Amino acid sequence: MGLAADVEAVVAAAVAEGQVPGAAWRVDRGGEVAVGAAGTHTPGGDDAVHADDVFRLSSVTKPVVAVAALTLVDAGLLDLDGPVEAHLPELADRVVLTDATDASAGTVPARRAITVRDVLTFRLGLGMDFTAPWPSPTMAALAATGLPAGPPQPQAAPPPDEWLRRVATVPLAHQPGERWLYHVGASVLGVLVARAAGRPLPDVLTERVLEPLGMSDTGFGVPAAALPRLGPHWTPPDTEGRHECYDPPDGQWSRPPAFPDAGDGLVSTVDDLAAVAAMLCRGGRAPDGRPVLREATVREMLTEQAGPVDDEGGGWGLGLGVRRTDEPGGRSAGSFGWDGGLGSSWWTDPRTGVSAVLLTNQMWSSPTPPPLFDAFRAVAFGPR
């Protein structure tokens, strides 16, 4: 079989097994492009998923907004190694927990300011520590301010200034630059981008990334005309195989949020995400040759800055994952991309030129993605 048939067989089998209700995919490999969809929007329904349907990206949002942030670095509006307090004065003069596991142990002054690089590399001192019990004292403190925790809730957070004000009431868990902590840095990055550009984040993202790359189906909300292509999103099946609707088509992504969350707020399509991957593979250039990012900036973005961040060969560049090791029969060291907890995945292997996007309509039930992810990557990146 060819690439397209092989990918379709793998995804269709996962749908038939009930791993996910539906999925769309795109694999670019050696000049061959496989695009398709399988399953339905409603479990057991007849509303077929199509390859141009819109999906909730969750954490695959992070690399897309990181590109926008780095365009501001190239433009001189952000200094990668400068303090963020120039634009985010709320984050000046931080204090840090003496013991990250015990809020009662007291605090000490931060040894230095938080930098833009710290935010992009998730080493600003706030975020999820996957090696510690949940919730950590700082994550509990953030939740106590009324900020949403857990799966994405676009309509639950306050506007950016109020969001950051609440974040600034919480001490850091670790010194700036000391430890990789997940997610919060991406949300802070969105506020930083907007303030540095003097424009709302959605406008900056559209002008600097989405329009140059022709990404017409990506945004923090879904326009009314595109709502028919946004199906419901589901929880994993319970022990009796029943799903609960996590978000309906007219739910939280059906209108612009007060807080456009750069950590998990975007919707997109397989073709739009493939456009980001292709731009990075071209050294930062749009399809028409115009620069979106400087080639040197792309190299730095895709170079490991922090790691390991997991037990599976993962490191972190500037706003996205970068594999530290070769994956047996799969992605090479230096492959870049990320996965999202609502069932999204994008990875590109610069050594082989293979790029693969998989978007599903079901969230994960644990920190481990469904078996479909591994099966999809095996056929996309593995030997043929």
mmCIF file of C-alpha atoms in Angstrom:
data_model
loop_
_atom_site.group_PDB
_atom_site.id
_atom_site.type_symbol
_atom_site.label_atom_id
_atom_site.label_comp_id
_atom_site.label_asym_id
_atom_site.label_seq_id
_atom_site.Cartn_x
_atom_site.Cartn_y
_atom_site.Cartn_z
ATOM 1 C CA MET A 1 0.000 0.000 0.000
ATOM 2 C CA GLY A 2 1.019 3.623 -0.412
ATOM 3 C CA LEU A 3 1.395 6.220 2.312
ATOM 4 C CA ALA A 4 -2.193 7.475 2.067
ATOM 5 C CA ALA A 5 -3.671 3.977 2.327
ATOM 6 C CA ASP A 6 -1.363 3.008 5.197
ATOM 7 C CA VAL A 7 -2.256 6.101 7.246
ATOM 8 C CA GLU A 8 -5.950 5.679 6.576
ATOM 9 C CA ALA A 9 -5.821 2.034 7.654
ATOM 10 C CA VAL A 10 -4.177 2.886 10.960
ATOM 11 C CA VAL A 11 -6.558 5.721 11.865
ATOM 12 C CA ALA A 12 -9.670 3.913 10.640
ATOM 13 C CA ALA A 13 -8.740 0.892 12.752
ATOM 14 C CA ALA A 14 -8.371 3.067 15.857
ATOM 15 C CA VAL A 15 -11.784 4.609 15.188
ATOM 16 C CA ALA A 16 -13.334 1.179 14.693
ATOM 17 C CA GLU A 17 -11.824 0.051 18.012
ATOM 18 C CA GLY A 18 -13.430 3.018 19.760
ATOM 19 C CA GLN A 19 -10.160 4.788 20.645
ATOM 20 C CA VAL A 20 -11.572 8.081 19.318
ATOM 21 C CA PRO A 21 -14.893 8.961 17.629
ATOM 22 C CA GLY A 22 -13.202 10.743 14.726
ATOM 23 C CA ALA A 23 -9.948 12.188 13.422
ATOM 24 C CA ALA A 24 -8.362 14.085 10.552
ATOM 25 C CA TRP A 25 -4.749 13.872 9.465
ATOM 26 C CA ARG A 26 -2.104 15.122 7.100
ATOM 27 C CA VAL A 27 1.303 13.549 6.437
ATOM 28 C CA ASP A 28 3.891 15.166 4.155
ATOM 29 C CA ARG A 29 6.625 12.697 3.253
ATOM 30 C CA GLY A 30 9.082 12.696 0.380
ATOM 31 C CA GLY A 31 6.883 14.789 -1.886
ATOM 32 C CA GLU A 32 3.851 12.634 -1.136
ATOM 33 C CA VAL A 33 0.944 14.165 0.786
ATOM 34 C CA ALA A 34 -1.640 12.048 2.569
ATOM 35 C CA VAL A 35 -4.709 13.940 3.788
ATOM 36 C CA GLY A 36 -7.839 12.305 5.121
ATOM 37 C CA ALA A 37 -10.384 11.758 7.845
ATOM 38 C CA ALA A 38 -12.158 8.876 9.543
ATOM 39 C CA GLY A 39 -15.005 8.427 11.986
ATOM 40 C CA THR A 40 -17.770 10.759 13.063
ATOM 41 C CA HIS A 41 -18.315 13.897 15.099
ATOM 42 C CA THR A 42 -20.801 12.090 17.335
ATOM 43 C CA PRO A 43 -19.914 8.655 18.723
ATOM 44 C CA GLY A 44 -22.024 6.147 16.837
ATOM 45 C CA GLY A 45 -23.493 8.872 14.637
ATOM 46 C CA ASP A 46 -23.522 9.418 10.884
ATOM 47 C CA ASP A 47 -21.997 12.922 10.895
ATOM 48 C CA ALA A 48 -18.726 12.080 9.210
ATOM 49 C CA VAL A 49 -15.518 13.928 10.038
ATOM 50 C CA HIS A 50 -13.882 15.619 7.034
ATOM 51 C CA ALA A 51 -10.276 16.543 6.407
ATOM 52 C CA ASP A 52 -11.017 20.288 6.437
ATOM 53 C CA ASP A 53 -12.884 20.227 9.747
ATOM 54 C CA VAL A 54 -11.859 22.555 12.571
ATOM 55 C CA PHE A 55 -10.489 21.065 15.798
ATOM 56 C CA ARG A 56 -9.598 22.388 19.244
ATOM 57 C CA LEU A 57 -5.787 22.370 19.457
ATOM 58 C CA SER A 58 -5.260 22.657 23.219
ATOM 59 C CA SER A 59 -1.470 22.628 23.767
ATOM 60 C CA VAL A 60 -0.530 22.554 20.080
ATOM 61 C CA THR A 61 -1.451 26.233 20.422
ATOM 62 C CA LYS A 62 1.893 26.790 22.158
ATOM 63 C CA PRO A 63 4.239 26.509 19.123
ATOM 64 C CA VAL A 64 1.956 28.623 16.929
ATOM 65 C CA VAL A 65 1.970 31.569 19.343
ATOM 66 C CA ALA A 66 5.696 31.086 19.975
ATOM 67 C CA VAL A 67 6.254 31.834 16.282
ATOM 68 C CA ALA A 68 4.387 35.125 16.720
ATOM 69 C CA ALA A 69 6.525 35.982 19.751
ATOM 70 C CA LEU A 70 9.728 35.319 17.828
ATOM 71 C CA THR A 71 8.616 37.608 15.000
ATOM 72 C CA LEU A 72 8.638 40.367 17.640
ATOM 73 C CA VAL A 73 12.165 39.360 18.621
ATOM 74 C CA ASP A 74 13.217 39.667 14.983
ATOM 75 C CA ALA A 75 11.518 43.074 14.792
ATOM 76 C CA GLY A 76 13.345 44.343 17.880
ATOM 77 C CA LEU A 77 10.137 44.655 19.906
ATOM 78 C CA LEU A 78 11.258 41.933 22.305
ATOM 79 C CA ASP A 79 14.746 41.164 23.593
ATOM 80 C CA LEU A 80 15.119 37.419 24.005
ATOM 81 C CA ASP A 81 17.454 37.804 26.965
ATOM 82 C CA GLY A 82 15.920 40.989 28.341
ATOM 83 C CA PRO A 83 13.635 41.153 31.387
ATOM 84 C CA VAL A 84 9.916 40.733 30.791
ATOM 85 C CA GLU A 85 9.155 43.422 33.373
ATOM 86 C CA ALA A 86 9.790 46.016 30.652
ATOM 87 C CA HIS A 87 6.358 44.959 29.316
ATOM 88 C CA LEU A 88 5.005 43.019 32.302
ATOM 89 C CA PRO A 89 5.798 45.183 35.345
ATOM 90 C CA GLU A 90 3.536 42.935 37.405
ATOM 91 C CA LEU A 91 6.279 40.306 37.252
ATOM 92 C CA ALA A 92 9.052 42.536 38.625
ATOM 93 C CA ASP A 93 10.637 41.864 42.026
ATOM 94 C CA ARG A 94 9.514 38.260 42.298
ATOM 95 C CA VAL A 95 9.781 36.144 45.427
ATOM 96 C CA VAL A 96 10.419 32.398 45.320
ATOM 97 C CA LEU A 97 9.301 29.619 47.645
ATOM 98 C CA THR A 98 12.127 28.342 49.820
ATOM 99 C CA ASP A 99 10.667 24.867 49.335
ATOM 100 C CA ALA A 100 8.591 24.322 46.184
ATOM 101 C CA THR A 101 6.612 21.596 47.961
ATOM 102 C CA ASP A 102 5.772 23.617 51.094
ATOM 103 C CA ALA A 103 4.187 27.065 50.872
ATOM 104 C CA SER A 104 4.576 27.539 54.630
ATOM 105 C CA ALA A 105 8.373 27.382 54.464
ATOM 106 C CA GLY A 106 8.608 31.027 53.391
ATOM 107 C CA THR A 107 10.082 32.848 50.413
ATOM 108 C CA VAL A 108 13.326 34.426 49.274
ATOM 109 C CA PRO A 109 13.872 37.160 46.658
ATOM 110 C CA ALA A 110 14.378 36.014 43.077
ATOM 111 C CA ARG A 111 18.062 36.034 42.181
ATOM 112 C CA ARG A 112 17.366 37.748 38.858
ATOM 113 C CA ALA A 113 14.569 39.038 36.673
ATOM 114 C CA ILE A 114 12.456 36.772 34.487
ATOM 115 C CA THR A 115 13.576 37.031 30.841
ATOM 116 C CA VAL A 116 11.720 36.546 27.587
ATOM 117 C CA ARG A 117 13.768 33.393 27.059
ATOM 118 C CA ASP A 118 12.633 32.095 30.459
ATOM 119 C CA VAL A 119 9.016 32.500 29.378
ATOM 120 C CA LEU A 120 9.548 30.746 26.025
ATOM 121 C CA THR A 121 11.513 27.908 27.620
ATOM 122 C CA PHE A 122 9.007 27.501 30.483
ATOM 123 C CA ARG A 123 11.665 28.336 33.074
ATOM 124 C CA LEU A 124 10.064 31.473 34.504
ATOM 125 C CA GLY A 125 9.435 29.644 37.801
ATOM 126 C CA LEU A 126 5.694 28.920 37.492
ATOM 127 C CA GLY A 127 3.914 25.965 35.964
ATOM 128 C CA MET A 128 3.042 22.305 36.295
ATOM 129 C CA ASP A 129 5.730 20.023 37.741
ATOM 130 C CA PHE A 130 5.063 16.575 36.319
ATOM 131 C CA THR A 131 7.501 15.022 38.806
ATOM 132 C CA ALA A 132 5.619 16.270 41.902
ATOM 133 C CA PRO A 133 2.193 15.485 43.409
ATOM 134 C CA TRP A 134 -0.720 17.454 41.963
ATOM 135 C CA PRO A 135 -1.476 20.191 42.718
ATOM 136 C CA SER A 136 1.774 21.815 43.730
ATOM 137 C CA PRO A 137 1.504 24.738 46.195
ATOM 138 C CA THR A 138 1.912 27.347 43.455
ATOM 139 C CA MET A 139 -0.623 25.726 41.128
ATOM 140 C CA ALA A 140 -3.066 25.495 44.038
ATOM 141 C CA ALA A 141 -2.429 29.168 44.771
ATOM 142 C CA LEU A 142 -3.149 30.089 41.150
ATOM 143 C CA ALA A 143 -6.418 28.148 41.277
ATOM 144 C CA ALA A 144 -7.299 29.912 44.542
ATOM 145 C CA THR A 145 -7.195 33.259 42.705
ATOM 146 C CA GLY A 146 -10.092 32.036 40.565
ATOM 147 C CA LEU A 147 -8.045 31.260 37.457
ATOM 148 C CA PRO A 148 -9.232 28.127 35.636
ATOM 149 C CA ALA A 149 -7.229 24.941 36.082
ATOM 150 C CA GLY A 150 -7.340 21.669 34.189
ATOM 151 C CA PRO A 151 -8.570 21.233 30.594
ATOM 152 C CA PRO A 152 -8.984 24.383 28.480
ATOM 153 C CA GLN A 153 -11.898 26.656 29.379
ATOM 154 C CA PRO A 154 -11.634 29.658 27.023
ATOM 155 C CA GLN A 155 -14.572 31.535 28.499
ATOM 156 C CA ALA A 156 -13.556 31.061 32.149
ATOM 157 C CA ALA A 157 -10.515 33.338 32.460
ATOM 158 C CA PRO A 158 -10.610 37.113 33.011
ATOM 159 C CA PRO A 159 -9.105 39.605 30.519
ATOM 160 C CA PRO A 160 -5.300 39.646 30.173
ATOM 161 C CA ASP A 161 -4.507 42.501 32.601
ATOM 162 C CA GLU A 162 -6.612 40.971 35.367
ATOM 163 C CA TRP A 163 -5.288 37.495 34.585
ATOM 164 C CA LEU A 164 -1.705 38.678 34.987
ATOM 165 C CA ARG A 165 -2.532 40.644 38.121
ATOM 166 C CA ARG A 166 -3.734 37.447 39.759
ATOM 167 C CA VAL A 167 -0.719 35.466 38.568
ATOM 168 C CA ALA A 168 1.567 38.100 40.080
ATOM 169 C CA THR A 169 0.103 37.466 43.548
ATOM 170 C CA VAL A 170 1.612 33.959 43.580
ATOM 171 C CA PRO A 171 5.274 33.365 44.492
ATOM 172 C CA LEU A 172 7.470 31.464 42.072
ATOM 173 C CA ALA A 173 8.066 27.788 42.753
ATOM 174 C CA HIS A 174 11.652 27.939 41.480
ATOM 175 C CA GLN A 175 14.214 30.590 40.639
ATOM 176 C CA PRO A 176 13.980 32.033 37.104
ATOM 177 C CA GLY A 177 15.929 29.888 34.668
ATOM 178 C CA GLU A 178 16.211 27.007 37.121
ATOM 179 C CA ARG A 179 13.538 24.456 36.163
ATOM 180 C CA TRP A 180 11.187 23.595 33.299
ATOM 181 C CA LEU A 181 7.565 23.826 34.439
ATOM 182 C CA TYR A 182 4.722 23.265 32.023
ATOM 183 C CA HIS A 183 2.045 25.512 30.528
ATOM 184 C CA VAL A 184 1.883 28.756 32.571
ATOM 185 C CA GLY A 185 4.785 30.243 30.606
ATOM 186 C CA ALA A 186 2.785 29.914 27.384
ATOM 187 C CA SER A 187 -0.153 31.819 28.850
ATOM 188 C CA VAL A 188 2.191 34.551 30.107
ATOM 189 C CA LEU A 189 3.751 34.668 26.634
ATOM 190 C CA GLY A 190 0.424 35.627 25.101
ATOM 191 C CA VAL A 191 0.129 38.654 27.396
ATOM 192 C CA LEU A 192 3.744 39.576 26.676
ATOM 193 C CA VAL A 193 3.235 39.413 22.901
ATOM 194 C CA ALA A 194 0.172 41.654 23.055
ATOM 195 C CA ARG A 195 1.837 44.275 25.220
ATOM 196 C CA ALA A 196 5.077 44.314 23.243
ATOM 197 C CA ALA A 197 3.174 44.759 19.978
ATOM 198 C CA GLY A 198 0.600 47.151 21.411
ATOM 199 C CA ARG A 199 -2.191 45.052 19.891
ATOM 200 C CA PRO A 200 -4.493 42.265 21.112
ATOM 201 C CA LEU A 201 -2.905 38.842 20.755
ATOM 202 C CA PRO A 202 -5.374 37.605 18.103
ATOM 203 C CA ASP A 203 -4.540 40.605 15.914
ATOM 204 C CA VAL A 204 -0.786 40.110 16.316
ATOM 205 C CA LEU A 205 -1.074 36.416 15.516
ATOM 206 C CA THR A 206 -3.202 37.088 12.443
ATOM 207 C CA GLU A 207 -0.955 39.816 11.049
ATOM 208 C CA ARG A 208 2.383 38.124 11.703
ATOM 209 C CA VAL A 209 1.649 34.421 11.256
ATOM 210 C CA LEU A 210 -1.812 33.433 10.065
ATOM 211 C CA GLU A 211 -2.200 35.758 7.081
ATOM 212 C CA PRO A 212 1.356 35.315 5.734
ATOM 213 C CA LEU A 213 0.941 31.531 5.886
ATOM 214 C CA GLY A 214 -2.630 31.429 4.576
ATOM 215 C CA MET A 215 -3.959 29.926 7.823
ATOM 216 C CA SER A 216 -7.554 31.039 7.371
ATOM 217 C CA ASP A 217 -9.068 28.479 9.765
ATOM 218 C CA THR A 218 -6.914 29.176 12.825
ATOM 219 C CA GLY A 219 -7.962 31.459 15.678
ATOM 220 C CA PHE A 220 -9.109 31.761 19.276
ATOM 221 C CA GLY A 221 -12.751 31.426 18.259
ATOM 222 C CA VAL A 222 -14.670 30.017 15.322
ATOM 223 C CA PRO A 223 -16.493 32.429 12.985
ATOM 224 C CA ALA A 224 -20.169 31.662 12.430
ATOM 225 C CA ALA A 225 -19.501 30.618 8.834
ATOM 226 C CA ALA A 226 -17.044 27.942 10.000
ATOM 227 C CA LEU A 227 -19.117 26.571 12.902
ATOM 228 C CA PRO A 228 -20.557 23.740 10.765
ATOM 229 C CA ARG A 229 -16.986 22.405 10.530
ATOM 230 C CA LEU A 230 -16.483 22.435 14.316
ATOM 231 C CA GLY A 231 -17.999 19.313 15.768
ATOM 232 C CA PRO A 232 -18.475 18.490 19.456
ATOM 233 C CA HIS A 233 -15.544 17.370 21.580
ATOM 234 C CA TRP A 234 -15.748 14.331 23.858
ATOM 235 C CA THR A 235 -14.377 12.819 27.019
ATOM 236 C CA PRO A 236 -12.907 9.306 26.762
ATOM 237 C CA PRO A 237 -15.455 6.502 27.053
ATOM 238 C CA ASP A 238 -16.374 5.299 30.517
ATOM 239 C CA THR A 239 -16.373 1.623 31.516
ATOM 240 C CA GLU A 240 -19.611 1.131 29.599
ATOM 241 C CA GLY A 241 -18.312 2.860 26.491
ATOM 242 C CA ARG A 242 -20.304 6.068 26.948
ATOM 243 C CA HIS A 243 -18.861 9.508 26.172
ATOM 244 C CA GLU A 244 -19.718 12.840 27.730
ATOM 245 C CA CYS A 245 -19.690 15.991 25.621
ATOM 246 C CA TYR A 246 -16.830 18.173 26.818
ATOM 247 C CA ASP A 247 -17.677 21.054 24.475
ATOM 248 C CA PRO A 248 -20.508 21.393 21.923
ATOM 249 C CA PRO A 249 -20.140 23.234 18.615
ATOM 250 C CA ASP A 250 -21.860 26.303 20.087
ATOM 251 C CA GLY A 251 -19.755 26.098 23.253
ATOM 252 C CA GLN A 252 -16.631 27.829 24.498
ATOM 253 C CA TRP A 253 -14.848 28.160 21.145
ATOM 254 C CA SER A 254 -17.888 29.530 19.299
ATOM 255 C CA ARG A 255 -17.055 33.136 20.224
ATOM 256 C CA PRO A 256 -13.908 35.142 21.048
ATOM 257 C CA PRO A 257 -12.710 34.756 24.657
ATOM 258 C CA ALA A 258 -11.873 37.573 27.055
ATOM 259 C CA PHE A 259 -8.478 35.924 27.578
ATOM 260 C CA PRO A 260 -6.950 34.535 24.371
ATOM 261 C CA ASP A 261 -4.852 31.809 25.976
ATOM 262 C CA ALA A 262 -1.556 31.228 24.189
ATOM 263 C CA GLY A 263 -1.238 27.948 26.040
ATOM 264 C CA ASP A 264 -4.280 26.076 24.801
ATOM 265 C CA GLY A 265 -6.852 28.379 23.188
ATOM 266 C CA LEU A 266 -6.577 27.946 19.406
ATOM 267 C CA VAL A 267 -8.640 26.013 16.916
ATOM 268 C CA SER A 268 -7.166 24.968 13.578
ATOM 269 C CA THR A 269 -7.086 22.408 10.758
ATOM 270 C CA VAL A 270 -4.541 19.862 9.571
ATOM 271 C CA ASP A 271 -3.662 22.011 6.550
ATOM 272 C CA ASP A 272 -3.130 25.146 8.642
ATOM 273 C CA LEU A 273 -0.767 23.366 11.040
ATOM 274 C CA ALA A 274 1.094 21.873 8.105
ATOM 275 C CA ALA A 275 1.666 25.445 6.900
ATOM 276 C CA VAL A 276 3.501 26.280 10.151
ATOM 277 C CA ALA A 277 5.643 23.172 9.809
ATOM 278 C CA ALA A 278 6.476 23.973 6.190
ATOM 279 C CA MET A 279 7.457 27.557 7.075
ATOM 280 C CA LEU A 280 9.916 26.331 9.713
ATOM 281 C CA CYS A 281 11.336 23.763 7.274
ATOM 282 C CA ARG A 282 11.879 26.596 4.764
ATOM 283 C CA GLY A 283 13.980 28.466 7.301
ATOM 284 C CA GLY A 284 11.198 30.885 8.269
ATOM 285 C CA ARG A 285 9.797 31.818 4.865
ATOM 286 C CA ALA A 286 6.169 31.984 3.770
ATOM 287 C CA PRO A 287 5.084 30.165 0.585
ATOM 288 C CA ASP A 288 5.662 33.327 -1.452
ATOM 289 C CA GLY A 289 9.221 33.653 -0.125
ATOM 290 C CA ARG A 290 8.545 36.478 2.317
ATOM 291 C CA PRO A 291 10.285 36.025 5.668
ATOM 292 C CA VAL A 292 8.099 35.263 8.666
ATOM 293 C CA LEU A 293 11.130 34.516 10.872
ATOM 294 C CA ARG A 294 14.848 34.976 10.351
ATOM 295 C CA GLU A 295 16.635 31.727 9.565
ATOM 296 C CA ALA A 296 18.844 32.159 12.627
ATOM 297 C CA THR A 297 15.737 32.597 14.786
ATOM 298 C CA VAL A 298 14.261 29.368 13.425
ATOM 299 C CA ARG A 299 17.482 27.537 14.275
ATOM 300 C CA GLU A 300 17.374 28.834 17.829
ATOM 301 C CA MET A 301 13.687 28.011 18.195
ATOM 302 C CA LEU A 302 14.327 24.412 17.156
ATOM 303 C CA THR A 303 17.432 23.960 19.335
ATOM 304 C CA GLU A 304 16.958 22.299 22.702
ATOM 305 C CA GLN A 305 17.017 24.914 25.447
ATOM 306 C CA ALA A 306 15.731 22.820 28.358
ATOM 307 C CA GLY A 307 15.542 19.131 28.997
ATOM 308 C CA PRO A 308 14.853 16.414 29.513
ATOM 309 C CA VAL A 309 11.208 17.276 30.057
ATOM 310 C CA ASP A 310 9.911 13.689 30.099
ATOM 311 C CA ASP A 311 11.096 10.079 30.094
ATOM 312 C CA GLU A 312 10.610 9.592 26.363
ATOM 313 C CA GLY A 313 13.434 11.572 24.787
ATOM 314 C CA GLY A 314 11.768 14.961 25.014
ATOM 315 C CA GLY A 315 13.447 18.343 25.299
ATOM 316 C CA TRP A 316 12.179 21.899 24.867
ATOM 317 C CA GLY A 317 13.181 24.641 22.444
ATOM 318 C CA LEU A 318 11.648 28.114 22.257
ATOM 319 C CA GLY A 319 7.962 27.360 22.712
ATOM 320 C CA LEU A 320 7.823 23.798 21.418
ATOM 321 C CA GLY A 321 9.094 20.283 21.988
ATOM 322 C CA VAL A 322 12.392 19.109 20.500
ATOM 323 C CA ARG A 323 13.324 15.429 20.646
ATOM 324 C CA ARG A 324 16.689 14.752 22.280
ATOM 325 C CA THR A 325 17.085 11.180 20.992
ATOM 326 C CA ASP A 326 16.196 9.059 17.998
ATOM 327 C CA GLU A 327 12.924 7.194 18.399
ATOM 328 C CA PRO A 328 13.334 3.537 17.334
ATOM 329 C CA GLY A 329 11.662 3.271 13.942
ATOM 330 C CA GLY A 330 10.270 6.782 14.184
ATOM 331 C CA ARG A 331 11.171 10.430 14.767
ATOM 332 C CA SER A 332 14.813 11.483 14.716
ATOM 333 C CA ALA A 333 16.600 13.529 17.348
ATOM 334 C CA GLY A 334 15.868 17.170 16.522
ATOM 335 C CA SER A 335 12.257 16.485 15.523
ATOM 336 C CA PHE A 336 10.033 19.320 16.682
ATOM 337 C CA GLY A 337 6.362 19.855 17.494
ATOM 338 C CA TRP A 338 4.008 19.098 20.365
ATOM 339 C CA ASP A 339 0.901 17.212 21.501
ATOM 340 C CA GLY A 340 -2.307 18.558 23.029
ATOM 341 C CA GLY A 341 -4.422 16.987 25.744
ATOM 342 C CA LEU A 342 -7.609 17.409 23.721
ATOM 343 C CA GLY A 343 -6.261 14.897 21.207
ATOM 344 C CA SER A 344 -4.021 16.887 18.850
ATOM 345 C CA SER A 345 -0.502 16.192 17.601
ATOM 346 C CA TRP A 346 1.999 17.819 15.245
ATOM 347 C CA TRP A 347 5.590 16.690 14.716
ATOM 348 C CA THR A 348 8.160 17.386 11.995
ATOM 349 C CA ASP A 349 11.407 15.486 11.449
ATOM 350 C CA PRO A 350 13.926 17.841 9.797
ATOM 351 C CA ARG A 351 16.327 14.973 9.084
ATOM 352 C CA THR A 352 13.866 13.103 6.873
ATOM 353 C CA GLY A 353 11.592 16.004 5.945
ATOM 354 C CA VAL A 354 8.505 14.164 7.213
ATOM 355 C CA SER A 355 5.765 16.226 8.856
ATOM 356 C CA ALA A 356 2.635 14.701 10.421
ATOM 357 C CA VAL A 357 -0.496 16.286 11.927
ATOM 358 C CA LEU A 358 -3.249 14.331 13.663
ATOM 359 C CA LEU A 359 -6.333 16.020 15.123
ATOM 360 C CA THR A 360 -9.025 14.099 17.023
ATOM 361 C CA ASN A 361 -12.280 14.979 18.751
ATOM 362 C CA GLN A 362 -11.562 13.292 22.087
ATOM 363 C CA MET A 363 -9.422 14.331 25.060
ATOM 364 C CA TRP A 364 -6.935 12.021 26.765
ATOM 365 C CA SER A 365 -7.864 10.037 29.856
ATOM 366 C CA SER A 366 -4.331 10.066 31.314
ATOM 367 C CA PRO A 367 -0.920 11.709 30.786
ATOM 368 C CA THR A 368 -0.297 9.112 28.072
ATOM 369 C CA PRO A 369 -1.852 9.739 24.628
ATOM 370 C CA PRO A 370 -4.081 7.031 23.152
ATOM 371 C CA PRO A 371 -2.367 4.171 21.264
ATOM 372 C CA LEU A 372 -3.486 5.823 18.022
ATOM 373 C CA PHE A 373 -0.763 8.441 18.452
ATOM 374 C CA ASP A 374 2.011 5.850 18.457
ATOM 375 C CA ALA A 375 0.453 3.917 15.573
ATOM 376 C CA PHE A 376 0.037 7.098 13.530
ATOM 377 C CA ARG A 377 3.644 8.163 14.107
ATOM 378 C CA ALA A 378 4.944 4.695 13.271
ATOM 379 C CA VAL A 379 3.359 4.767 9.839
ATOM 380 C CA ALA A 380 4.148 8.458 9.248
ATOM 381 C CA PHE A 381 7.790 8.506 10.373
ATOM 382 C CA GLY A 382 8.813 4.835 10.239
ATOM 383 C CA PRO A 383 10.664 3.042 7.450
ATOM 384 C CA ARG A 384 8.804 2.266 4.244
#
